[in-house]
mmCIF file of C-alpha atoms in Angstrom:
data_model
loop_
_atom_site.group_PDB
_atom_site.id
_atom_site.type_symbol
_atom_site.label_atom_id
_atom_site.label_comp_id
_atom_site.label_asym_id
_atom_site.label_seq_id
_atom_site.Cartn_x
_atom_site.Cartn_y
_atom_site.Cartn_z
ATOM 1 C CA MET A 188 -13.652 -18.611 36.850
ATOM 2 C CA THR A 189 -14.854 -21.407 34.622
ATOM 3 C CA VAL A 190 -13.994 -19.531 31.388
ATOM 4 C CA LYS A 191 -10.224 -19.761 30.863
ATOM 5 C CA HIS A 192 -9.955 -18.293 27.356
ATOM 6 C CA LEU A 193 -12.198 -16.366 24.956
ATOM 7 C CA PHE A 194 -10.961 -15.157 21.594
ATOM 8 C CA VAL A 195 -12.276 -14.416 18.108
ATOM 9 C CA GLU A 196 -10.516 -15.047 14.798
ATOM 10 C CA HIS A 197 -11.367 -14.633 11.115
ATOM 11 C CA SER A 198 -10.371 -16.294 7.858
ATOM 12 C CA LYS A 199 -8.371 -14.558 5.114
ATOM 13 C CA VAL A 200 -9.960 -13.881 1.729
ATOM 14 C CA ASN A 201 -6.800 -12.757 -0.126
ATOM 15 C CA GLU A 202 -3.015 -12.672 0.138
ATOM 16 C CA ARG A 203 -3.056 -9.265 1.822
ATOM 17 C CA GLY A 204 -5.322 -10.518 4.581
ATOM 18 C CA THR A 205 -7.602 -7.525 3.975
ATOM 19 C CA PHE A 206 -11.336 -7.155 3.424
ATOM 20 C CA SER A 207 -13.273 -4.882 1.076
ATOM 21 C CA PRO A 208 -16.923 -3.930 0.432
ATOM 22 C CA GLY A 209 -18.961 -6.960 -0.652
ATOM 23 C CA ASP A 210 -16.627 -9.525 0.947
ATOM 24 C CA THR A 211 -17.813 -12.279 3.259
ATOM 25 C CA LEU A 212 -16.282 -12.095 6.728
ATOM 26 C CA SER A 213 -16.161 -15.568 8.245
ATOM 27 C CA GLY A 214 -14.548 -16.747 11.428
ATOM 28 C CA GLN A 215 -15.067 -18.396 14.760
ATOM 29 C CA VAL A 216 -15.312 -17.577 18.416
ATOM 30 C CA ILE A 217 -13.412 -19.992 20.647
ATOM 31 C CA VAL A 218 -14.216 -20.537 24.306
ATOM 32 C CA VAL A 219 -12.141 -22.732 26.617
ATOM 33 C CA THR A 220 -13.848 -23.686 29.876
ATOM 34 C CA THR A 221 -12.844 -25.796 32.862
ATOM 35 C CA LYS A 222 -16.316 -27.282 33.346
ATOM 36 C CA GLU A 223 -19.929 -26.902 32.285
ATOM 37 C CA THR A 224 -20.728 -23.194 32.184
ATOM 38 C CA LYS A 225 -24.116 -21.533 32.353
ATOM 39 C CA VAL A 226 -24.553 -18.633 29.930
ATOM 40 C CA GLN A 227 -27.048 -15.775 29.936
ATOM 41 C CA CYS A 228 -25.956 -14.288 26.607
ATOM 42 C CA PHE A 229 -23.186 -14.947 24.098
ATOM 43 C CA PHE A 230 -22.772 -12.933 20.888
ATOM 44 C CA VAL A 231 -20.289 -11.720 18.266
ATOM 45 C CA ARG A 232 -20.465 -8.321 16.544
ATOM 46 C CA ALA A 233 -18.870 -6.835 13.425
ATOM 47 C CA LYS A 234 -18.516 -3.084 13.222
ATOM 48 C CA GLY A 235 -17.022 -0.444 10.922
ATOM 49 C CA LYS A 236 -16.729 3.103 12.209
ATOM 50 C CA ALA A 237 -14.852 6.409 11.985
ATOM 51 C CA LYS A 238 -14.171 8.517 15.064
ATOM 52 C CA VAL A 239 -12.389 11.827 15.677
ATOM 53 C CA THR A 240 -11.520 13.424 19.043
ATOM 54 C CA TRP A 241 -9.336 16.350 20.044
ATOM 55 C CA CYS A 242 -9.161 18.949 22.833
ATOM 56 C CA GLU A 243 -8.772 22.722 22.649
ATOM 57 C CA LYS A 244 -8.219 25.340 25.320
ATOM 58 C CA ASP A 245 -10.998 27.926 25.660
ATOM 59 C CA GLY A 246 -9.886 30.354 28.331
ATOM 60 C CA GLN A 247 -9.577 28.444 31.583
ATOM 61 C CA SER A 248 -11.568 25.452 30.359
ATOM 62 C CA THR A 249 -10.895 22.609 27.918
ATOM 63 C CA VAL A 250 -13.312 21.884 25.090
ATOM 64 C CA VAL A 251 -13.510 18.371 23.669
ATOM 65 C CA HIS A 252 -14.486 18.062 20.014
ATOM 66 C CA THR A 253 -15.621 14.606 19.012
ATOM 67 C CA ASP A 254 -17.750 12.909 16.394
ATOM 68 C CA LYS A 255 -18.251 9.430 15.011
ATOM 69 C CA LYS A 256 -19.856 7.669 12.081
ATOM 70 C CA LYS A 257 -20.964 4.046 11.780
ATOM 71 C CA TYR A 258 -20.509 2.311 8.418
ATOM 72 C CA PHE A 259 -22.034 -1.011 9.427
ATOM 73 C CA TYR A 260 -23.016 -2.930 12.553
ATOM 74 C CA PHE A 261 -24.001 -6.609 12.686
ATOM 75 C CA GLU A 262 -24.703 -8.893 15.605
ATOM 76 C CA HIS A 263 -24.915 -12.673 15.669
ATOM 77 C CA ILE A 264 -26.408 -14.263 18.809
ATOM 78 C CA ILE A 265 -24.540 -17.497 19.534
ATOM 79 C CA LEU A 266 -26.423 -18.392 22.736
ATOM 80 C CA GLN A 267 -29.277 -16.598 24.523
ATOM 81 C CA ASP A 268 -31.166 -17.972 27.506
ATOM 82 C CA LYS A 269 -34.885 -18.148 27.017
ATOM 83 C CA ASN A 270 -35.953 -16.891 30.455
ATOM 84 C CA LYS A 271 -34.015 -13.587 30.503
ATOM 85 C CA GLY A 272 -31.297 -14.269 32.985
ATOM 86 C CA ASP A 273 -31.665 -17.717 34.495
ATOM 87 C CA GLY A 274 -28.575 -19.027 32.694
ATOM 88 C CA SER A 275 -30.413 -21.836 30.984
ATOM 89 C CA GLU A 276 -27.877 -22.195 28.137
ATOM 90 C CA ILE A 277 -24.892 -24.439 28.770
ATOM 91 C CA ILE A 278 -21.368 -24.535 27.290
ATOM 92 C CA GLY A 279 -19.578 -27.838 27.783
ATOM 93 C CA PRO A 280 -16.113 -28.202 29.312
ATOM 94 C CA GLY A 281 -13.012 -27.920 27.135
ATOM 95 C CA ARG A 282 -12.556 -26.129 23.831
ATOM 96 C CA ASN A 283 -15.761 -24.912 22.147
ATOM 97 C CA VAL A 284 -15.810 -23.427 18.638
ATOM 98 C CA PHE A 285 -18.686 -21.290 17.337
ATOM 99 C CA PRO A 286 -18.545 -20.239 13.649
ATOM 100 C CA PHE A 287 -20.036 -17.019 12.289
ATOM 101 C CA THR A 288 -20.438 -15.280 8.922
ATOM 102 C CA PHE A 289 -21.138 -11.637 8.072
ATOM 103 C CA SER A 290 -21.588 -9.990 4.665
ATOM 104 C CA ILE A 291 -19.791 -6.647 4.473
ATOM 105 C CA PRO A 292 -21.995 -4.040 2.715
ATOM 106 C CA ASN A 293 -21.034 -3.348 -0.879
ATOM 107 C CA LYS A 294 -20.785 0.439 -0.588
ATOM 108 C CA ASP A 295 -18.054 3.069 -0.556
ATOM 109 C CA MET A 296 -16.247 3.060 2.788
ATOM 110 C CA PRO A 297 -12.760 4.386 3.653
ATOM 111 C CA SER A 298 -9.837 2.082 4.331
ATOM 112 C CA SER A 299 -8.579 1.379 7.846
ATOM 113 C CA TYR A 300 -6.611 4.357 9.104
ATOM 114 C CA LYS A 301 -5.123 5.740 12.332
ATOM 115 C CA GLY A 302 -4.214 9.425 12.380
ATOM 116 C CA LYS A 303 -3.257 12.073 14.928
ATOM 117 C CA TRP A 304 -6.790 12.773 16.171
ATOM 118 C CA GLY A 305 -8.953 10.165 14.492
ATOM 119 C CA SER A 306 -9.214 6.681 13.071
ATOM 120 C CA VAL A 307 -11.242 4.432 10.800
ATOM 121 C CA THR A 308 -11.502 0.966 12.317
ATOM 122 C CA TYR A 309 -13.193 -2.323 11.456
ATOM 123 C CA SER A 310 -13.483 -4.847 14.239
ATOM 124 C CA LEU A 311 -14.952 -8.070 15.607
ATOM 125 C CA ARG A 312 -16.065 -8.278 19.216
ATOM 126 C CA ALA A 313 -17.323 -11.274 21.189
ATOM 127 C CA GLN A 314 -18.982 -11.095 24.600
ATOM 128 C CA LEU A 315 -20.008 -13.900 26.920
ATOM 129 C CA THR A 316 -22.209 -13.003 29.893
ATOM 130 C CA GLN A 317 -22.481 -15.469 32.766
ATOM 131 C CA SER A 318 -24.130 -13.008 35.147
ATOM 132 C CA ILE A 319 -24.444 -9.287 35.685
ATOM 133 C CA TRP A 320 -21.138 -9.410 37.598
ATOM 134 C CA LEU A 321 -19.269 -11.807 35.318
ATOM 135 C CA ILE A 322 -18.822 -10.724 31.694
ATOM 136 C CA HIS A 323 -16.045 -11.879 29.347
ATOM 137 C CA LYS A 324 -15.057 -9.777 26.323
ATOM 138 C CA THR A 325 -12.591 -10.012 23.459
ATOM 139 C CA LYS A 326 -11.986 -7.806 20.431
ATOM 140 C CA THR A 327 -9.852 -7.873 17.301
ATOM 141 C CA GLU A 328 -9.535 -5.477 14.371
ATOM 142 C CA PHE A 329 -9.386 -6.614 10.751
ATOM 143 C CA PRO A 330 -7.700 -4.566 7.995
ATOM 144 C CA PHE A 331 -10.095 -3.029 5.497
ATOM 145 C CA LEU A 332 -9.359 -1.590 2.038
ATOM 146 C CA THR A 333 -11.720 0.504 -0.031
ATOM 147 C CA LYS A 334 -12.661 -0.904 -3.427
ATOM 148 C CA SER A 335 -12.217 2.483 -5.063
ATOM 149 C CA GLU A 336 -8.991 2.791 -7.021
ATOM 150 C CA PHE A 337 -9.229 6.555 -6.539
ATOM 151 C CA PRO A 338 -10.846 7.250 -3.115
ATOM 152 C CA PHE A 339 -11.219 10.972 -3.676
ATOM 153 C CA ALA A 340 -14.992 11.511 -3.305
ATOM 154 C CA SER A 341 -16.175 14.763 -4.947
ATOM 155 C CA LYS A 342 -12.663 15.668 -6.090
ATOM 156 C CA SER A 343 -12.273 12.494 -8.132
ATOM 157 C CA GLU A 344 -12.712 13.918 -11.626
ATOM 158 C CA MET A 345 -10.254 16.756 -11.116
ATOM 159 C CA MET A 346 -7.624 14.553 -9.481
ATOM 160 C CA ILE A 347 -7.877 11.513 -11.753
ATOM 161 C CA ILE A 348 -7.311 13.641 -14.848
ATOM 162 C CA GLY A 349 -4.094 15.025 -13.400
ATOM 163 C CA LEU A 350 -2.629 11.820 -11.955
ATOM 164 C CA LYS A 351 -0.444 11.098 -14.986
ATOM 165 C CA GLU A 352 0.317 14.684 -15.915
ATOM 166 C CA GLN A 353 3.639 16.405 -15.323
ATOM 167 C CA GLN A 354 3.632 18.934 -12.470
ATOM 168 C CA GLN A 355 5.694 22.103 -12.657
ATOM 169 C CA ALA A 356 6.055 25.342 -10.695
ATOM 170 C CA THR A 357 8.430 28.329 -10.640
ATOM 171 C CA ARG A 358 9.289 30.764 -7.861
ATOM 172 C CA ILE A 359 11.364 33.925 -8.015
ATOM 173 C CA SER A 360 12.751 35.223 -4.719
ATOM 174 C CA PHE A 361 14.781 38.354 -4.043
ATOM 175 C CA LEU A 362 17.704 37.949 -1.656
ATOM 176 C CA GLY A 363 19.483 41.214 -0.920
ATOM 177 C CA PHE A 364 20.326 42.882 -4.235
ATOM 178 C CA GLY A 365 19.903 39.757 -6.338
ATOM 179 C CA LYS A 366 17.292 37.178 -7.139
ATOM 180 C CA VAL A 367 17.015 33.417 -7.171
ATOM 181 C CA THR A 368 14.778 31.547 -9.604
ATOM 182 C CA MET A 369 13.740 28.007 -8.709
ATOM 183 C CA ASN A 370 11.907 25.755 -11.169
ATOM 184 C CA VAL A 371 10.611 22.388 -9.866
ATOM 185 C CA THR A 372 9.234 19.572 -12.023
ATOM 186 C CA THR A 373 7.794 16.185 -11.126
ATOM 187 C CA GLU A 374 6.882 13.598 -13.738
ATOM 188 C CA LYS A 375 3.334 13.049 -12.509
ATOM 189 C CA MET A 376 0.996 13.599 -9.592
ATOM 190 C CA GLY A 377 -0.085 9.991 -8.910
ATOM 191 C CA LEU A 378 2.371 7.506 -7.427
ATOM 192 C CA LYS A 379 1.903 3.978 -6.065
ATOM 193 C CA GLN A 380 3.370 2.846 -2.758
ATOM 194 C CA ASP A 381 5.820 0.561 -4.572
ATOM 195 C CA GLU A 382 7.191 3.317 -6.848
ATOM 196 C CA ALA A 383 9.739 6.120 -6.558
ATOM 197 C CA LEU A 384 9.376 9.646 -7.896
ATOM 198 C CA GLY A 385 12.003 11.789 -9.587
ATOM 199 C CA VAL A 386 12.007 15.500 -8.788
ATOM 200 C CA SER A 387 14.074 17.878 -10.936
ATOM 201 C CA VAL A 388 15.099 21.325 -9.741
ATOM 202 C CA GLU A 389 16.679 24.073 -11.817
ATOM 203 C CA ILE A 390 18.127 26.929 -9.749
ATOM 204 C CA THR A 391 19.402 30.204 -11.180
ATOM 205 C CA ASN A 392 21.218 31.990 -8.370
ATOM 206 C CA GLU A 393 21.789 35.650 -9.206
ATOM 207 C CA SER A 394 22.149 36.687 -5.576
ATOM 208 C CA ALA A 395 25.243 37.103 -3.431
ATOM 209 C CA GLN A 396 24.379 34.152 -1.191
ATOM 210 C CA THR A 397 24.826 30.388 -1.508
ATOM 211 C CA VAL A 398 21.538 28.463 -1.447
ATOM 212 C CA THR A 399 20.931 24.756 -0.907
ATOM 213 C CA PRO A 400 17.852 22.815 -2.111
ATOM 214 C CA LYS A 401 16.067 20.468 0.304
ATOM 215 C CA PHE A 402 13.410 17.888 -0.585
ATOM 216 C CA TYR A 403 10.410 17.041 1.621
ATOM 217 C CA LEU A 404 7.314 14.889 1.573
ATOM 218 C CA CYS A 405 4.534 16.847 3.329
ATOM 219 C CA GLU A 406 1.680 14.975 5.002
ATOM 220 C CA LYS A 407 -1.585 16.759 5.821
ATOM 221 C CA GLN A 408 -4.220 15.128 8.037
ATOM 222 C CA THR A 409 -7.566 16.941 8.335
ATOM 223 C CA PHE A 410 -10.161 16.074 10.990
ATOM 224 C CA VAL A 411 -13.736 17.387 11.216
ATOM 225 C CA ALA A 412 -16.119 17.168 14.189
ATOM 226 C CA LYS A 413 -19.448 18.745 13.344
ATOM 227 C CA SER A 414 -18.596 22.382 12.496
ATOM 228 C CA LYS A 415 -15.040 22.299 13.870
ATOM 229 C CA LYS A 416 -11.865 21.376 11.976
ATOM 230 C CA ILE A 417 -8.270 20.719 12.932
ATOM 231 C CA VAL A 418 -5.230 19.994 10.750
ATOM 232 C CA HIS A 419 -2.069 18.065 11.556
ATOM 233 C CA LYS A 420 0.961 18.500 9.268
ATOM 234 C CA ASN A 421 4.174 16.519 9.137
ATOM 235 C CA ASP A 422 7.182 17.093 6.862
ATOM 236 C CA ILE A 423 9.541 14.207 6.036
ATOM 237 C CA LEU A 424 12.993 15.272 4.847
ATOM 238 C CA PHE A 425 14.014 13.139 1.857
ATOM 239 C CA GLY A 426 17.371 14.673 1.121
ATOM 240 C CA THR A 427 19.531 17.724 0.494
ATOM 241 C CA GLY A 428 20.981 18.829 -2.829
ATOM 242 C CA ASP A 429 24.367 20.383 -3.519
ATOM 243 C CA PRO A 430 24.906 24.045 -2.544
ATOM 244 C CA VAL A 431 24.426 26.535 -5.382
ATOM 245 C CA PRO A 432 27.027 29.351 -5.195
ATOM 246 C CA PRO A 433 26.276 32.940 -6.246
ATOM 247 C CA GLU A 434 26.016 33.669 -9.994
ATOM 248 C CA THR A 435 25.478 29.980 -10.781
ATOM 249 C CA ILE A 436 22.888 27.906 -12.636
ATOM 250 C CA GLN A 437 22.483 24.369 -11.362
ATOM 251 C CA PHE A 438 20.228 21.476 -12.374
ATOM 252 C CA THR A 439 19.567 18.694 -9.842
ATOM 253 C CA THR A 440 17.470 15.512 -9.924
ATOM 254 C CA ARG A 441 16.588 13.512 -6.848
ATOM 255 C CA VAL A 442 14.693 10.208 -6.743
ATOM 256 C CA LEU A 443 12.334 10.059 -3.762
ATOM 257 C CA SER A 444 11.226 6.604 -2.582
ATOM 258 C CA ILE A 445 7.826 6.566 -0.912
ATOM 259 C CA PRO A 446 7.939 4.606 2.388
ATOM 260 C CA PRO A 447 5.846 1.437 1.819
ATOM 261 C CA GLN A 448 4.102 1.826 5.195
ATOM 262 C CA LEU A 449 2.798 5.294 4.281
ATOM 263 C CA PRO A 450 -1.033 5.217 4.019
ATOM 264 C CA PRO A 451 -2.503 6.092 0.598
ATOM 265 C CA THR A 452 -4.245 9.400 -0.043
ATOM 266 C CA PHE A 453 -7.954 9.355 0.785
ATOM 267 C CA LEU A 454 -10.740 11.948 0.670
ATOM 268 C CA ASN A 455 -13.794 9.665 0.816
ATOM 269 C CA CYS A 456 -14.438 10.093 4.551
ATOM 270 C CA SER A 457 -16.569 13.010 5.741
ATOM 271 C CA MET A 458 -14.743 13.226 9.083
ATOM 272 C CA MET A 459 -11.099 12.965 8.034
ATOM 273 C CA ASN A 460 -8.850 12.903 4.999
ATOM 274 C CA LEU A 461 -5.194 12.470 4.144
ATOM 275 C CA GLU A 462 -3.267 14.449 1.517
ATOM 276 C CA TYR A 463 0.355 14.819 0.439
ATOM 277 C CA ARG A 464 2.641 17.370 -1.236
ATOM 278 C CA ILE A 465 6.184 17.388 -2.556
ATOM 279 C CA LYS A 466 7.998 20.414 -1.147
ATOM 280 C CA VAL A 467 11.325 21.826 -2.297
ATOM 281 C CA THR A 468 12.928 24.617 -0.278
ATOM 282 C CA LEU A 469 16.065 26.689 -0.673
ATOM 283 C CA ASP A 470 18.074 26.880 2.514
ATOM 284 C CA VAL A 471 19.149 30.526 2.791
ATOM 285 C CA PRO A 472 21.563 31.557 5.591
ATOM 286 C CA LEU A 473 19.942 34.099 7.943
ATOM 287 C CA GLY A 474 16.907 34.417 5.688
ATOM 288 C CA ARG A 475 13.464 33.048 5.023
ATOM 289 C CA ASP A 476 13.635 29.886 2.935
ATOM 290 C CA PRO A 477 11.720 30.102 -0.380
ATOM 291 C CA GLU A 478 9.635 27.000 -1.114
ATOM 292 C CA ILE A 479 7.556 25.322 -3.811
ATOM 293 C CA LYS A 480 4.863 22.731 -3.146
ATOM 294 C CA LEU A 481 3.476 20.366 -5.773
ATOM 295 C CA PRO A 482 0.511 18.002 -5.297
ATOM 296 C CA LEU A 483 1.182 14.299 -4.818
ATOM 297 C CA VAL A 484 -1.393 11.505 -4.689
ATOM 298 C CA ILE A 485 -0.175 8.236 -3.153
ATOM 299 C CA LEU A 486 -2.110 5.262 -4.496
ATOM 300 C CA LEU A 487 -2.386 1.770 -3.064
ATOM 301 C CA GLY A 488 0.441 -0.429 -4.355
ATOM 302 C CA SER A 489 0.362 -4.112 -5.216
ATOM 303 C CA PRO A 490 1.798 -6.696 -2.790
ATOM 304 C CA LYS A 491 5.506 -7.107 -3.564
ATOM 305 C CA PRO A 492 8.410 -9.084 -2.058
ATOM 306 C CA HIS A 493 9.932 -7.154 0.842
ATOM 307 C CA GLN A 494 13.353 -6.987 -0.795
ATOM 308 C CA GLN A 495 12.155 -5.517 -4.076
ATOM 309 C CA LYS A 496 13.406 -1.953 -4.710
ATOM 310 C CA PRO A 497 10.941 0.807 -5.616
ATOM 311 C CA LYS A 498 10.396 1.318 -9.331
ATOM 312 C CA ARG A 499 12.097 4.388 -10.729
ATOM 313 C CA SER A 500 10.556 6.602 -13.341
ATOM 314 C CA ILE A 501 12.075 6.041 -16.810
ATOM 315 C CA TRP A 502 11.278 9.658 -17.697
ATOM 316 C CA PHE A 503 13.708 10.959 -15.093
ATOM 317 C CA ARG A 504 16.566 8.629 -16.042
ATOM 318 C CA ASN A 505 17.134 10.646 -19.188
ATOM 319 C CA LEU A 506 17.378 14.008 -17.416
ATOM 320 C CA PRO A 507 20.792 15.606 -16.869
ATOM 321 C CA GLY A 508 22.080 16.248 -13.392
#
């Protein structure tokens, strides 16, 4: 084994260390050898792709649903022997550095993402072939962010208009011989990763039971493979409000901080998308819990110091409760 190490690295273009459409991706492939090494082929590739895969039971058999889409694919030949396999190219002993540069296409592409049954990945791969039996490979992924401030594809106009608008919904539920009215309000639909959202709940309990509000962030991942679709949902419990006794009106406000590692909403990928909702439920003993869901769009936040607390909405500071 004359090749001791093979790895590929890239340079940063911003403080995030991310790349976007139109950026130049530069780096180097490094090979460490113990002596002169004959090479048949040596190349580096840059690739952006989306892929979904999941399995379903169909009677006694298992059906695999899969699909993929390529956003770009570039290859740079570092060394290639001229006689198709005689190993005429030589790499000297020691540490060898081979630079490369790729131009990322300036078109709409989704950000890097890993979900339950699919992912969007952008990667660099180097391969050095000494012979048909001796091939060295290395691969690294680089983080990619869409240029679109609102990556919502065909839904953009509808969603952008409502990002700054107040969201409100009411539900009336009948429990036994009484009813409970729940009114939920959020300041707006759009929220950055470095912000927090206030949710106000007004509960009029005219039933004979005590009810307790609970606050959730609902995540919905949708994956599509050709004509098939599958959905993965996940509810994150943010907190629980105070119990509301019978014949009581209670107003509660909770500030929900969005986890900074939570991926932003995106709908600009034909094979997968990610959406969110704010859900408020009323915990009813021995009964079905009434619930209200309001749309929430999580937008990409700006880089902030790790210790900085999420911004709180001024609008909700003035509410009672």
